[in-house]
Amino acid sequence: MFFRLVKQMAELEGVTEKLKADNQMEWVARMNNICSRATEIVNHDIVYN
């Protein structure tokens, strides 16, 4: 579930391999944000419910 969410959010927000090649720090920041949000969603759905 986590990896599916990360992949979907990255696609929706335009976080691509091109961004990774052009601006690595921006890519890392955006991916960290996506991973944090996905973790919160998974925790809420699975752990807390």
PDB file of N, CA, C and O in Angstrom:
ATOM      1  N   MET A   1       0.834  -1.188   0.000  1.00  0.00           N
ATOM      2  CA  MET A   1       0.000   0.000   0.000  1.00  0.00           C
ATOM      3  C   MET A   1       0.883   1.258   0.000  1.00  0.00           C
ATOM      4  O   MET A   1       0.604   2.203  -0.733  1.00  0.00           O
ATOM      5  N   PHE A   2       1.920   1.240   0.824  1.00  0.00           N
ATOM      6  CA  PHE A   2       2.819   2.391   0.928  1.00  0.00           C
ATOM      7  C   PHE A   2       3.460   2.716  -0.419  1.00  0.00           C
ATOM      8  O   PHE A   2       3.430   3.856  -0.878  1.00  0.00           O
ATOM      9  N   PHE A   3       4.054   1.704  -1.060  1.00  0.00           N
ATOM     10  CA  PHE A   3       4.758   1.941  -2.314  1.00  0.00           C
ATOM     11  C   PHE A   3       3.812   2.364  -3.424  1.00  0.00           C
ATOM     12  O   PHE A   3       4.174   3.189  -4.271  1.00  0.00           O
ATOM     13  N   ARG A   4       2.605   1.833  -3.404  1.00  0.00           N
ATOM     14  CA  ARG A   4       1.610   2.234  -4.404  1.00  0.00           C
ATOM     15  C   ARG A   4       1.250   3.700  -4.218  1.00  0.00           C
ATOM     16  O   ARG A   4       1.172   4.466  -5.191  1.00  0.00           O
ATOM     17  N   LEU A   5       1.054   4.123  -2.974  1.00  0.00           N
ATOM     18  CA  LEU A   5       0.736   5.523  -2.698  1.00  0.00           C
ATOM     19  C   LEU A   5       1.871   6.445  -3.119  1.00  0.00           C
ATOM     20  O   LEU A   5       1.633   7.487  -3.731  1.00  0.00           O
ATOM     21  N   VAL A   6       3.101   6.071  -2.800  1.00  0.00           N
ATOM     22  CA  VAL A   6       4.253   6.898  -3.161  1.00  0.00           C
ATOM     23  C   VAL A   6       4.320   7.051  -4.677  1.00  0.00           C
ATOM     24  O   VAL A   6       4.509   8.159  -5.196  1.00  0.00           O
ATOM     25  N   LYS A   7       4.160   5.960  -5.389  1.00  0.00           N
ATOM     26  CA  LYS A   7       4.231   6.008  -6.853  1.00  0.00           C
ATOM     27  C   LYS A   7       3.118   6.898  -7.420  1.00  0.00           C
ATOM     28  O   LYS A   7       3.366   7.732  -8.299  1.00  0.00           O
ATOM     29  N   GLN A   8       1.900   6.734  -6.919  1.00  0.00           N
ATOM     30  CA  GLN A   8       0.781   7.525  -7.418  1.00  0.00           C
ATOM     31  C   GLN A   8       0.968   9.008  -7.124  1.00  0.00           C
ATOM     32  O   GLN A   8       0.732   9.860  -7.981  1.00  0.00           O
ATOM     33  N   MET A   9       1.380   9.347  -5.904  1.00  0.00           N
ATOM     34  CA  MET A   9       1.570  10.756  -5.546  1.00  0.00           C
ATOM     35  C   MET A   9       2.692  11.382  -6.363  1.00  0.00           C
ATOM     36  O   MET A   9       2.575  12.530  -6.807  1.00  0.00           O
ATOM     37  N   ALA A  10       3.778  10.644  -6.570  1.00  0.00           N
ATOM     38  CA  ALA A  10       4.896  11.172  -7.352  1.00  0.00           C
ATOM     39  C   ALA A  10       4.457  11.458  -8.782  1.00  0.00           C
ATOM     40  O   ALA A  10       4.819  12.499  -9.351  1.00  0.00           O
ATOM     41  N   GLU A  11       3.685  10.561  -9.355  1.00  0.00           N
ATOM     42  CA  GLU A  11       3.201  10.782 -10.720  1.00  0.00           C
ATOM     43  C   GLU A  11       2.282  11.993 -10.790  1.00  0.00           C
ATOM     44  O   GLU A  11       2.382  12.812 -11.707  1.00  0.00           O
ATOM     45  N   LEU A  12       1.383  12.122  -9.821  1.00  0.00           N
ATOM     46  CA  LEU A  12       0.447  13.247  -9.824  1.00  0.00           C
ATOM     47  C   LEU A  12       1.149  14.592  -9.647  1.00  0.00           C
ATOM     48  O   LEU A  12       0.711  15.598 -10.196  1.00  0.00           O
ATOM     49  N   GLU A  13       2.237  14.588  -8.874  1.00  0.00           N
ATOM     50  CA  GLU A  13       2.929  15.847  -8.576  1.00  0.00           C
ATOM     51  C   GLU A  13       4.094  16.125  -9.518  1.00  0.00           C
ATOM     52  O   GLU A  13       4.798  17.121  -9.351  1.00  0.00           O
ATOM     53  N   GLY A  14       4.302  15.259 -10.489  1.00  0.00           N
ATOM     54  CA  GLY A  14       5.339  15.492 -11.481  1.00  0.00           C
ATOM     55  C   GLY A  14       6.756  15.270 -10.981  1.00  0.00           C
ATOM     56  O   GLY A  14       7.689  15.889 -11.485  1.00  0.00           O
ATOM     57  N   VAL A  15       6.917  14.423  -9.984  1.00  0.00           N
ATOM     58  CA  VAL A  15       8.253  14.093  -9.479  1.00  0.00           C
ATOM     59  C   VAL A  15       8.775  12.941 -10.333  1.00  0.00           C
ATOM     60  O   VAL A  15       8.400  11.792 -10.142  1.00  0.00           O
ATOM     61  N   THR A  16       9.634  13.282 -11.284  1.00  0.00           N
ATOM     62  CA  THR A  16      10.064  12.323 -12.298  1.00  0.00           C
ATOM     63  C   THR A  16      11.574  12.110 -12.250  1.00  0.00           C
ATOM     64  O   THR A  16      12.292  12.793 -11.519  1.00  0.00           O
ATOM     65  N   GLU A  17      12.025  11.172 -13.070  1.00  0.00           N
ATOM     66  CA  GLU A  17      13.458  10.934 -13.199  1.00  0.00           C
ATOM     67  C   GLU A  17      14.148  12.140 -13.825  1.00  0.00           C
ATOM     68  O   GLU A  17      15.317  12.399 -13.544  1.00  0.00           O
ATOM     69  N   LYS A  18      13.443  12.884 -14.649  1.00  0.00           N
ATOM     70  CA  LYS A  18      14.013  14.096 -15.233  1.00  0.00           C
ATOM     71  C   LYS A  18      14.297  15.122 -14.145  1.00  0.00           C
ATOM     72  O   LYS A  18      15.360  15.742 -14.136  1.00  0.00           O
ATOM     73  N   LEU A  19      13.375  15.298 -13.219  1.00  0.00           N
ATOM     74  CA  LEU A  19      13.608  16.200 -12.091  1.00  0.00           C
ATOM     75  C   LEU A  19      14.794  15.713 -11.274  1.00  0.00           C
ATOM     76  O   LEU A  19      15.631  16.509 -10.848  1.00  0.00           O
ATOM     77  N   LYS A  20      14.876  14.418 -11.074  1.00  0.00           N
ATOM     78  CA  LYS A  20      15.996  13.841 -10.326  1.00  0.00           C
ATOM     79  C   LYS A  20      17.323  14.165 -10.998  1.00  0.00           C
ATOM     80  O   LYS A  20      18.314  14.475 -10.332  1.00  0.00           O
ATOM     81  N   ALA A  21      17.371  14.110 -12.313  1.00  0.00           N
ATOM     82  CA  ALA A  21      18.601  14.400 -13.049  1.00  0.00           C
ATOM     83  C   ALA A  21      18.917  15.898 -13.055  1.00  0.00           C
ATOM     84  O   ALA A  21      20.081  16.293 -12.964  1.00  0.00           O
ATOM     85  N   ASP A  22      17.872  16.718 -13.137  1.00  0.00           N
ATOM     86  CA  ASP A  22      18.071  18.164 -13.243  1.00  0.00           C
ATOM     87  C   ASP A  22      18.327  18.840 -11.905  1.00  0.00           C
ATOM     88  O   ASP A  22      19.128  19.768 -11.818  1.00  0.00           O
ATOM     89  N   ASN A  23      17.617  18.410 -10.866  1.00  0.00           N
ATOM     90  CA  ASN A  23      17.706  19.087  -9.567  1.00  0.00           C
ATOM     91  C   ASN A  23      17.531  18.045  -8.458  1.00  0.00           C
ATOM     92  O   ASN A  23      16.422  17.822  -7.974  1.00  0.00           O
ATOM     93  N   GLN A  24      18.623  17.441  -8.059  1.00  0.00           N
ATOM     94  CA  GLN A  24      18.557  16.333  -7.110  1.00  0.00           C
ATOM     95  C   GLN A  24      18.018  16.744  -5.748  1.00  0.00           C
ATOM     96  O   GLN A  24      17.252  16.001  -5.134  1.00  0.00           O
ATOM     97  N   MET A  25      18.399  17.905  -5.258  1.00  0.00           N
ATOM     98  CA  MET A  25      17.938  18.332  -3.924  1.00  0.00           C
ATOM     99  C   MET A  25      16.430  18.567  -3.907  1.00  0.00           C
ATOM    100  O   MET A  25      15.755  18.222  -2.944  1.00  0.00           O
ATOM    101  N   GLU A  26      15.904  19.146  -4.963  1.00  0.00           N
ATOM    102  CA  GLU A  26      14.450  19.351  -5.063  1.00  0.00           C
ATOM    103  C   GLU A  26      13.744  18.004  -5.109  1.00  0.00           C
ATOM    104  O   GLU A  26      12.716  17.808  -4.459  1.00  0.00           O
ATOM    105  N   TRP A  27      14.287  17.059  -5.870  1.00  0.00           N
ATOM    106  CA  TRP A  27      13.694  15.729  -5.976  1.00  0.00           C
ATOM    107  C   TRP A  27      13.678  15.045  -4.619  1.00  0.00           C
ATOM    108  O   TRP A  27      12.658  14.478  -4.218  1.00  0.00           O
ATOM    109  N   VAL A  28      14.793  15.109  -3.887  1.00  0.00           N
ATOM    110  CA  VAL A  28      14.872  14.482  -2.559  1.00  0.00           C
ATOM    111  C   VAL A  28      13.861  15.119  -1.609  1.00  0.00           C
ATOM    112  O   VAL A  28      13.157  14.416  -0.882  1.00  0.00           O
ATOM    113  N   ALA A  29      13.775  16.421  -1.615  1.00  0.00           N
ATOM    114  CA  ALA A  29      12.838  17.115  -0.730  1.00  0.00           C
ATOM    115  C   ALA A  29      11.395  16.715  -1.029  1.00  0.00           C
ATOM    116  O   ALA A  29      10.611  16.429  -0.111  1.00  0.00           O
ATOM    117  N   ARG A  30      11.055  16.685  -2.302  1.00  0.00           N
ATOM    118  CA  ARG A  30       9.686  16.342  -2.672  1.00  0.00           C
ATOM    119  C   ARG A  30       9.362  14.881  -2.387  1.00  0.00           C
ATOM    120  O   ARG A  30       8.264  14.554  -1.933  1.00  0.00           O
ATOM    121  N   MET A  31      10.342  13.983  -2.631  1.00  0.00           N
ATOM    122  CA  MET A  31      10.122  12.561  -2.340  1.00  0.00           C
ATOM    123  C   MET A  31      10.008  12.322  -0.833  1.00  0.00           C
ATOM    124  O   MET A  31       9.198  11.503  -0.388  1.00  0.00           O
ATOM    125  N   ASN A  32      10.797  13.019  -0.031  1.00  0.00           N
ATOM    126  CA  ASN A  32      10.680  12.895   1.416  1.00  0.00           C
ATOM    127  C   ASN A  32       9.302  13.337   1.890  1.00  0.00           C
ATOM    128  O   ASN A  32       8.698  12.703   2.756  1.00  0.00           O
ATOM    129  N   ASN A  33       8.801  14.412   1.304  1.00  0.00           N
ATOM    130  CA  ASN A  33       7.473  14.888   1.646  1.00  0.00           C
ATOM    131  C   ASN A  33       6.415  13.857   1.272  1.00  0.00           C
ATOM    132  O   ASN A  33       5.511  13.562   2.060  1.00  0.00           O
ATOM    133  N   ILE A  34       6.531  13.288   0.095  1.00  0.00           N
ATOM    134  CA  ILE A  34       5.586  12.268  -0.361  1.00  0.00           C
ATOM    135  C   ILE A  34       5.641  11.041   0.544  1.00  0.00           C
ATOM    136  O   ILE A  34       4.606  10.501   0.935  1.00  0.00           O
ATOM    137  N   CYS A  35       6.841  10.601   0.894  1.00  0.00           N
ATOM    138  CA  CYS A  35       6.988   9.423   1.766  1.00  0.00           C
ATOM    139  C   CYS A  35       6.379   9.679   3.137  1.00  0.00           C
ATOM    140  O   CYS A  35       5.743   8.789   3.714  1.00  0.00           O
ATOM    141  N   SER A  36       6.560  10.866   3.661  1.00  0.00           N
ATOM    142  CA  SER A  36       5.976  11.205   4.966  1.00  0.00           C
ATOM    143  C   SER A  36       4.451  11.169   4.913  1.00  0.00           C
ATOM    144  O   SER A  36       3.800  10.634   5.813  1.00  0.00           O
ATOM    145  N   ARG A  37       3.898  11.745   3.858  1.00  0.00           N
ATOM    146  CA  ARG A  37       2.440  11.732   3.725  1.00  0.00           C
ATOM    147  C   ARG A  37       1.901  10.326   3.542  1.00  0.00           C
ATOM    148  O   ARG A  37       0.870   9.970   4.126  1.00  0.00           O
ATOM    149  N   ALA A  38       2.595   9.515   2.750  1.00  0.00           N
ATOM    150  CA  ALA A  38       2.166   8.131   2.543  1.00  0.00           C
ATOM    151  C   ALA A  38       2.230   7.346   3.854  1.00  0.00           C
ATOM    152  O   ALA A  38       1.341   6.549   4.149  1.00  0.00           O
ATOM    153  N   THR A  39       3.278   7.571   4.639  1.00  0.00           N
ATOM    154  CA  THR A  39       3.396   6.908   5.941  1.00  0.00           C
ATOM    155  C   THR A  39       2.229   7.277   6.843  1.00  0.00           C
ATOM    156  O   THR A  39       1.655   6.408   7.509  1.00  0.00           O
ATOM    157  N   GLU A  40       1.866   8.545   6.870  1.00  0.00           N
ATOM    158  CA  GLU A  40       0.740   8.985   7.690  1.00  0.00           C
ATOM    159  C   GLU A  40      -0.558   8.322   7.236  1.00  0.00           C
ATOM    160  O   GLU A  40      -1.367   7.903   8.063  1.00  0.00           O
ATOM    161  N   ILE A  41      -0.759   8.224   5.937  1.00  0.00           N
ATOM    162  CA  ILE A  41      -1.981   7.597   5.413  1.00  0.00           C
ATOM    163  C   ILE A  41      -2.035   6.133   5.798  1.00  0.00           C
ATOM    164  O   ILE A  41      -3.059   5.630   6.266  1.00  0.00           O
ATOM    165  N   VAL A  42      -0.915   5.412   5.601  1.00  0.00           N
ATOM    166  CA  VAL A  42      -0.875   3.988   5.929  1.00  0.00           C
ATOM    167  C   VAL A  42      -1.084   3.786   7.427  1.00  0.00           C
ATOM    168  O   VAL A  42      -1.855   2.915   7.840  1.00  0.00           O
ATOM    169  N   ASN A  43      -0.408   4.575   8.237  1.00  0.00           N
ATOM    170  CA  ASN A  43      -0.584   4.449   9.690  1.00  0.00           C
ATOM    171  C   ASN A  43      -2.023   4.704  10.091  1.00  0.00           C
ATOM    172  O   ASN A  43      -2.577   3.979  10.917  1.00  0.00           O
ATOM    173  N   HIS A  44      -2.630   5.711   9.533  1.00  0.00           N
ATOM    174  CA  HIS A  44      -4.011   6.021   9.883  1.00  0.00           C
ATOM    175  C   HIS A  44      -4.953   4.892   9.482  1.00  0.00           C
ATOM    176  O   HIS A  44      -5.827   4.494  10.242  1.00  0.00           O
ATOM    177  N   ASP A  45      -4.780   4.361   8.271  1.00  0.00           N
ATOM    178  CA  ASP A  45      -5.679   3.343   7.769  1.00  0.00           C
ATOM    179  C   ASP A  45      -5.486   1.974   8.422  1.00  0.00           C
ATOM    180  O   ASP A  45      -6.442   1.265   8.688  1.00  0.00           O
ATOM    181  N   ILE A  46      -4.232   1.598   8.643  1.00  0.00           N
ATOM    182  CA  ILE A  46      -3.955   0.237   9.114  1.00  0.00           C
ATOM    183  C   ILE A  46      -3.741   0.170  10.620  1.00  0.00           C
ATOM    184  O   ILE A  46      -4.331  -0.659  11.305  1.00  0.00           O
ATOM    185  N   VAL A  47      -2.922   1.054  11.147  1.00  0.00           N
ATOM    186  CA  VAL A  47      -2.539   0.966  12.556  1.00  0.00           C
ATOM    187  C   VAL A  47      -3.635   1.513  13.461  1.00  0.00           C
ATOM    188  O   VAL A  47      -4.008   0.855  14.457  1.00  0.00           O
ATOM    189  N   TYR A  48      -4.152   2.672  13.150  1.00  0.00           N
ATOM    190  CA  TYR A  48      -5.070   3.341  14.064  1.00  0.00           C
ATOM    191  C   TYR A  48      -6.538   2.988  13.870  1.00  0.00           C
ATOM    192  O   TYR A  48      -7.380   3.393  14.650  1.00  0.00           O
ATOM    193  N   ASN A  49      -6.859   2.242  12.840  1.00  0.00           N
ATOM    194  CA  ASN A  49      -8.261   1.843  12.628  1.00  0.00           C
ATOM    195  C   ASN A  49      -8.444   0.374  12.846  1.00  0.00           C
ATOM    196  O   ASN A  49      -7.674  -0.456  12.785  1.00  0.00           O
TER     197      ASN A  49
END
